[in-house]
């Protein structure tokens, strides 16, 4: 992932997506479209070609992707193609071919070119965290939606009772009043349907206040889940990062997904102290990239990608046995003590491996 070529390719693709989206937006202005039609056509052909190559390359390499590694190649490719991000990729190249075949009646689908914007999700950990926050809070958000629908129905039917005689065109039926209710509850208030009777105005005031309270609920839920998610993940813990850790090599896809939920991340700069001898222990660390140094009385021990540390104090419920410092820039995956104990209980082979390593290290130093 730290390969400069990979960075350059990602940067190039991001730039192309931004240029594409800007081109689609500008092309909708007739004066700009007429003056630069060749330029827009050039952008479309070049990006259609590059996005197709990108799609084909990703499809071809799907069996190498850690989540699909245990599958047959054709199955891995099929599973990859069904992934939402891959569907976005496909929708992003579709307009290029539709325009080429000049399919009648499908010209409006050319707006699908704006779908290219969503390709950015792949390169934006923040967007991924937002999606995860929304997914994690889906039940609470669904409850908010149900409450909102209930409030809308209540406000619409009460308003229908209060104003149907005076304004039959706006509040004559409950569906008509529902339009007013949703516009009021969401605090948009277009003003095209307004109550005129005193009782109607009281209902409108109560509905507007209820709307404020009800909209604050989902906003608060998503905001706090998002900030929790961002802080939980200093960098985004990806599937491949977890699947590459040798300790988790035997886990199946479901278990990796479970472990991924528990892992937090931390980036360290060279020389940074990660755990200090004698401190209380709350977590164990897995090295995703970079090196650390365990400061021991004799020679320091260097640990690298795939190794773990910080397990001894947790397993033995003692204080840290040594100080561990980052030797290079490194990325660590952090597993909290409770999650570690749960993982060990659920996976005896991992438990055995960690205990063996801890015993060997303890034998070398602390026993
Ligand atoms: P813990 O005691 O929680 O915190 C310090 C960590 O350093 C310890 O867990 C081990 O993971 C690691 N450690 C201690 N001694 C050694 C050793 N001899 N070799 C490698 N790692 C060690």
Tab-separated table of C-alpha atoms in Angstrom, residues 9-250:
chain	number	residue	atom	x	y	z
A	9	UNK	CA	-2.212	5.276	-9.873
A	10	UNK	CA	-4.684	6.182	-7.122
A	11	UNK	CA	-3.890	9.869	-7.497
A	12	UNK	CA	-4.360	9.636	-11.280
A	13	UNK	CA	-7.721	7.878	-10.923
A	14	UNK	CA	-8.966	10.387	-8.339
A	15	UNK	CA	-7.950	13.250	-10.634
A	16	UNK	CA	-9.756	11.615	-13.555
A	17	UNK	CA	-12.930	11.183	-11.495
A	18	UNK	CA	-12.864	14.850	-10.441
A	19	UNK	CA	-12.286	16.003	-14.054
A	20	UNK	CA	-15.140	13.769	-15.209
A	21	UNK	CA	-17.660	15.025	-12.708
A	22	UNK	CA	-16.693	18.647	-13.464
A	23	UNK	CA	-17.077	17.905	-17.205
A	24	UNK	CA	-20.576	16.408	-16.764
A	25	UNK	CA	-21.697	19.439	-14.748
A	26	UNK	CA	-20.189	21.999	-17.150
A	27	UNK	CA	-21.494	20.144	-20.207
A	28	UNK	CA	-25.042	20.818	-19.025
A	29	UNK	CA	-24.491	24.549	-19.673
A	30	UNK	CA	-25.349	25.034	-23.399
A	31	UNK	CA	-22.893	27.898	-24.014
A	32	UNK	CA	-19.955	25.939	-22.539
A	33	UNK	CA	-21.002	22.701	-24.283
A	34	UNK	CA	-21.112	24.322	-27.705
A	35	UNK	CA	-17.723	25.983	-27.376
A	36	UNK	CA	-15.845	22.917	-26.064
A	37	UNK	CA	-17.598	19.896	-27.535
A	38	UNK	CA	-14.319	18.329	-28.760
A	39	UNK	CA	-12.771	18.686	-25.304
A	40	UNK	CA	-15.775	17.020	-23.619
A	41	UNK	CA	-15.729	14.213	-26.177
A	42	UNK	CA	-11.993	13.710	-25.568
A	43	UNK	CA	-12.487	13.552	-21.793
A	44	UNK	CA	-15.316	11.034	-22.238
A	45	UNK	CA	-13.323	8.743	-24.555
A	46	UNK	CA	-10.140	8.822	-22.474
A	47	UNK	CA	-11.953	8.251	-19.176
A	48	UNK	CA	-14.292	5.614	-20.634
A	49	UNK	CA	-11.221	3.721	-21.803
A	50	UNK	CA	-9.274	4.114	-18.536
A	51	UNK	CA	-12.244	3.207	-16.321
A	52	UNK	CA	-12.874	0.116	-18.468
A	53	UNK	CA	-9.250	-0.986	-18.128
A	54	UNK	CA	-9.486	-0.343	-14.380
A	55	UNK	CA	-12.680	-2.406	-14.120
A	56	UNK	CA	-11.224	-5.291	-16.122
A	57	UNK	CA	-7.983	-5.259	-14.105
A	58	UNK	CA	-9.862	-5.268	-10.799
A	59	UNK	CA	-12.134	-8.067	-12.029
A	60	UNK	CA	-9.165	-10.078	-13.228
A	61	UNK	CA	-7.281	-9.661	-9.924
A	62	UNK	CA	-10.325	-10.378	-7.719
A	63	UNK	CA	-9.103	-13.924	-6.824
A	64	UNK	CA	-6.011	-12.288	-5.253
A	65	UNK	CA	-8.166	-10.181	-2.950
A	66	UNK	CA	-7.954	-11.580	0.614
A	67	UNK	CA	-11.734	-11.915	1.145
A	68	UNK	CA	-12.022	-14.029	-2.014
A	69	UNK	CA	-8.727	-15.914	-1.867
A	70	UNK	CA	-10.257	-19.197	-0.732
A	71	UNK	CA	-12.737	-19.256	-3.694
A	72	UNK	CA	-12.425	-20.562	-7.216
A	73	UNK	CA	-11.314	-17.777	-9.589
A	74	UNK	CA	-14.661	-17.455	-11.426
A	75	UNK	CA	-16.582	-17.421	-8.138
A	76	UNK	CA	-14.220	-14.809	-6.677
A	77	UNK	CA	-14.758	-12.621	-9.760
A	78	UNK	CA	-18.515	-13.048	-9.554
A	79	UNK	CA	-18.523	-12.146	-5.859
A	80	UNK	CA	-16.324	-9.142	-6.571
A	81	UNK	CA	-18.659	-8.007	-9.348
A	82	UNK	CA	-21.642	-8.167	-6.961
A	83	UNK	CA	-19.963	-5.894	-4.417
A	84	UNK	CA	-21.640	-2.439	-4.235
A	85	UNK	CA	-18.391	-0.636	-5.045
A	86	UNK	CA	-17.922	-2.835	-8.149
A	87	UNK	CA	-21.487	-2.119	-9.251
A	88	UNK	CA	-20.703	1.600	-8.986
A	89	UNK	CA	-17.619	0.980	-11.148
A	90	UNK	CA	-19.750	-0.793	-13.734
A	91	UNK	CA	-22.419	1.917	-13.753
A	92	UNK	CA	-19.644	4.456	-14.211
A	93	UNK	CA	-18.477	2.891	-17.503
A	94	UNK	CA	-21.925	1.996	-18.813
A	95	UNK	CA	-22.740	5.482	-20.212
A	96	UNK	CA	-19.592	5.343	-22.342
A	97	UNK	CA	-20.901	2.265	-24.166
A	98	UNK	CA	-24.496	3.494	-24.267
A	99	UNK	CA	-23.293	6.643	-26.019
A	100	UNK	CA	-21.200	4.551	-28.395
A	101	UNK	CA	-24.139	2.336	-29.397
A	102	UNK	CA	-26.368	5.405	-29.414
A	103	UNK	CA	-29.143	3.423	-27.770
A	104	UNK	CA	-32.396	5.314	-28.393
A	105	UNK	CA	-34.382	6.170	-25.302
A	106	UNK	CA	-31.418	5.567	-23.068
A	107	UNK	CA	-29.859	8.950	-23.560
A	108	UNK	CA	-31.082	10.146	-20.175
A	109	UNK	CA	-29.051	7.318	-18.696
A	110	UNK	CA	-25.993	9.274	-19.773
A	111	UNK	CA	-26.518	11.182	-16.558
A	112	UNK	CA	-25.184	8.006	-15.004
A	113	UNK	CA	-21.826	9.572	-15.709
A	114	UNK	CA	-22.364	11.434	-12.447
A	115	UNK	CA	-22.098	8.015	-10.819
A	116	UNK	CA	-18.387	8.331	-11.364
A	117	UNK	CA	-18.397	10.609	-8.355
A	118	UNK	CA	-19.179	7.632	-6.116
A	119	UNK	CA	-16.023	5.917	-7.310
A	120	UNK	CA	-14.309	8.324	-4.910
A	121	UNK	CA	-15.720	6.295	-2.007
A	122	UNK	CA	-12.954	3.755	-2.593
A	123	UNK	CA	-10.326	6.390	-1.876
A	124	UNK	CA	-12.073	8.194	0.969
A	125	UNK	CA	-11.744	6.475	4.349
A	126	UNK	CA	-13.950	9.220	5.831
A	127	UNK	CA	-16.814	8.330	3.499
A	128	UNK	CA	-16.379	4.661	4.360
A	129	UNK	CA	-16.472	5.543	8.069
A	130	UNK	CA	-19.667	7.538	7.545
A	131	UNK	CA	-21.282	4.588	5.771
A	132	UNK	CA	-20.191	2.322	8.611
A	133	UNK	CA	-21.535	4.739	11.219
A	134	UNK	CA	-24.911	4.823	9.461
A	135	UNK	CA	-24.923	1.043	9.136
A	136	UNK	CA	-23.980	0.576	12.794
A	137	UNK	CA	-26.835	2.833	13.890
A	138	UNK	CA	-29.348	1.465	11.381
A	139	UNK	CA	-31.741	0.235	14.069
A	140	UNK	CA	-31.775	3.559	15.907
A	141	UNK	CA	-32.224	5.396	12.595
A	142	UNK	CA	-35.061	3.077	11.598
A	143	UNK	CA	-36.734	3.806	14.935
A	144	UNK	CA	-36.364	7.565	14.246
A	145	UNK	CA	-37.919	7.038	10.802
A	146	UNK	CA	-40.868	5.183	12.292
A	147	UNK	CA	-41.401	7.912	14.908
A	148	UNK	CA	-41.232	10.552	12.158
A	149	UNK	CA	-43.833	8.714	10.056
A	150	UNK	CA	-46.082	8.406	13.119
A	151	UNK	CA	-45.741	12.127	13.875
A	152	UNK	CA	-46.451	12.983	10.247
A	153	UNK	CA	-49.617	10.874	10.201
A	154	UNK	CA	-50.787	12.387	13.479
A	155	UNK	CA	-50.092	15.989	12.413
A	156	UNK	CA	-51.710	15.431	8.996
A	157	UNK	CA	-54.894	13.909	10.376
A	158	UNK	CA	-55.305	16.537	13.117
A	159	UNK	CA	-54.702	19.303	10.590
A	160	UNK	CA	-57.150	17.695	8.187
A	161	UNK	CA	-59.791	17.830	10.934
A	162	UNK	CA	-59.008	21.453	11.764
A	163	UNK	CA	-58.766	22.965	8.284
A	164	UNK	CA	-60.606	20.755	5.808
A	165	UNK	CA	-63.653	23.015	5.760
A	166	UNK	CA	-61.712	26.261	5.371
A	167	UNK	CA	-59.053	25.105	2.901
A	168	UNK	CA	-60.380	21.985	1.164
A	169	UNK	CA	-57.807	22.339	-1.646
A	170	UNK	CA	-54.842	22.130	0.761
A	171	UNK	CA	-56.042	20.112	3.738
A	172	UNK	CA	-59.172	18.450	2.291
A	173	UNK	CA	-57.743	14.932	2.459
A	174	UNK	CA	-55.174	13.322	4.732
A	175	UNK	CA	-52.668	12.722	1.870
A	176	UNK	CA	-52.862	16.439	1.005
A	177	UNK	CA	-52.354	17.362	4.646
A	178	UNK	CA	-49.443	14.876	4.770
A	179	UNK	CA	-47.536	17.012	2.289
A	180	UNK	CA	-47.927	20.002	4.619
A	181	UNK	CA	-46.997	17.829	7.635
A	182	UNK	CA	-43.727	16.555	6.133
A	183	UNK	CA	-42.706	20.026	4.939
A	184	UNK	CA	-43.382	21.385	8.425
A	185	UNK	CA	-41.813	18.496	10.358
A	186	UNK	CA	-38.613	18.728	8.361
A	187	UNK	CA	-38.588	22.483	9.112
A	188	UNK	CA	-38.497	23.305	5.389
A	189	UNK	CA	-41.789	25.225	5.411
A	190	UNK	CA	-42.283	26.177	1.734
A	191	UNK	CA	-45.279	28.284	2.725
A	192	UNK	CA	-47.521	27.063	-0.120
A	193	UNK	CA	-49.946	25.492	2.380
A	194	UNK	CA	-50.434	27.400	5.625
A	195	UNK	CA	-53.149	27.063	8.270
A	196	UNK	CA	-55.479	30.038	8.646
A	197	UNK	CA	-57.631	29.074	11.651
A	198	UNK	CA	-56.310	29.717	15.193
A	199	UNK	CA	-56.482	26.014	16.077
A	200	UNK	CA	-54.690	25.166	12.813
A	201	UNK	CA	-51.890	27.563	13.731
A	202	UNK	CA	-51.512	26.012	17.172
A	203	UNK	CA	-51.255	22.570	15.535
A	204	UNK	CA	-48.662	23.957	13.096
A	205	UNK	CA	-46.585	25.399	15.953
A	206	UNK	CA	-46.625	22.117	17.876
A	207	UNK	CA	-45.779	20.197	14.668
A	208	UNK	CA	-42.834	22.483	13.885
A	209	UNK	CA	-41.383	22.071	17.399
A	210	UNK	CA	-41.912	18.298	17.216
A	211	UNK	CA	-40.093	18.327	13.868
A	212	UNK	CA	-37.086	20.105	15.378
A	213	UNK	CA	-36.849	17.575	18.186
A	214	UNK	CA	-37.340	14.614	15.879
A	215	UNK	CA	-34.770	15.704	13.331
A	216	UNK	CA	-32.242	16.409	16.062
A	217	UNK	CA	-32.453	12.737	17.037
A	218	UNK	CA	-31.050	11.133	13.841
A	219	UNK	CA	-28.592	13.999	13.347
A	220	UNK	CA	-27.219	13.411	16.843
A	221	UNK	CA	-27.124	9.646	16.394
A	222	UNK	CA	-25.212	9.828	13.096
A	223	UNK	CA	-22.861	12.584	14.324
A	224	UNK	CA	-21.864	10.729	17.488
A	225	UNK	CA	-21.510	7.386	15.665
A	226	UNK	CA	-19.397	9.073	12.981
A	227	UNK	CA	-17.073	10.729	15.458
A	228	UNK	CA	-16.774	7.448	17.409
A	229	UNK	CA	-15.923	5.641	14.175
A	230	UNK	CA	-13.299	8.218	13.159
A	231	UNK	CA	-11.631	8.136	16.577
A	232	UNK	CA	-11.798	4.357	16.677
A	233	UNK	CA	-9.896	4.298	13.438
A	234	UNK	CA	-6.951	6.585	13.269
A	235	UNK	CA	-6.571	5.018	9.834
A	236	UNK	CA	-9.175	2.717	8.392
A	237	UNK	CA	-8.650	-0.926	9.254
A	238	UNK	CA	-9.222	-2.760	6.013
A	239	UNK	CA	-10.044	-6.361	5.379
A	240	UNK	CA	-6.725	-7.080	3.732
A	241	UNK	CA	-4.831	-5.520	6.632
A	242	UNK	CA	-6.483	-7.971	9.033
A	243	UNK	CA	-6.310	-10.950	6.683
A	244	UNK	CA	-2.548	-10.397	6.230
A	245	UNK	CA	-1.827	-10.762	9.974
A	246	UNK	CA	-0.357	-14.290	10.291
A	247	UNK	CA	-2.121	-14.760	13.640
A	248	UNK	CA	-5.468	-14.567	11.835
A	249	UNK	CA	-4.429	-16.719	8.866
A	250	UNK	CA	-6.726	-19.584	9.842
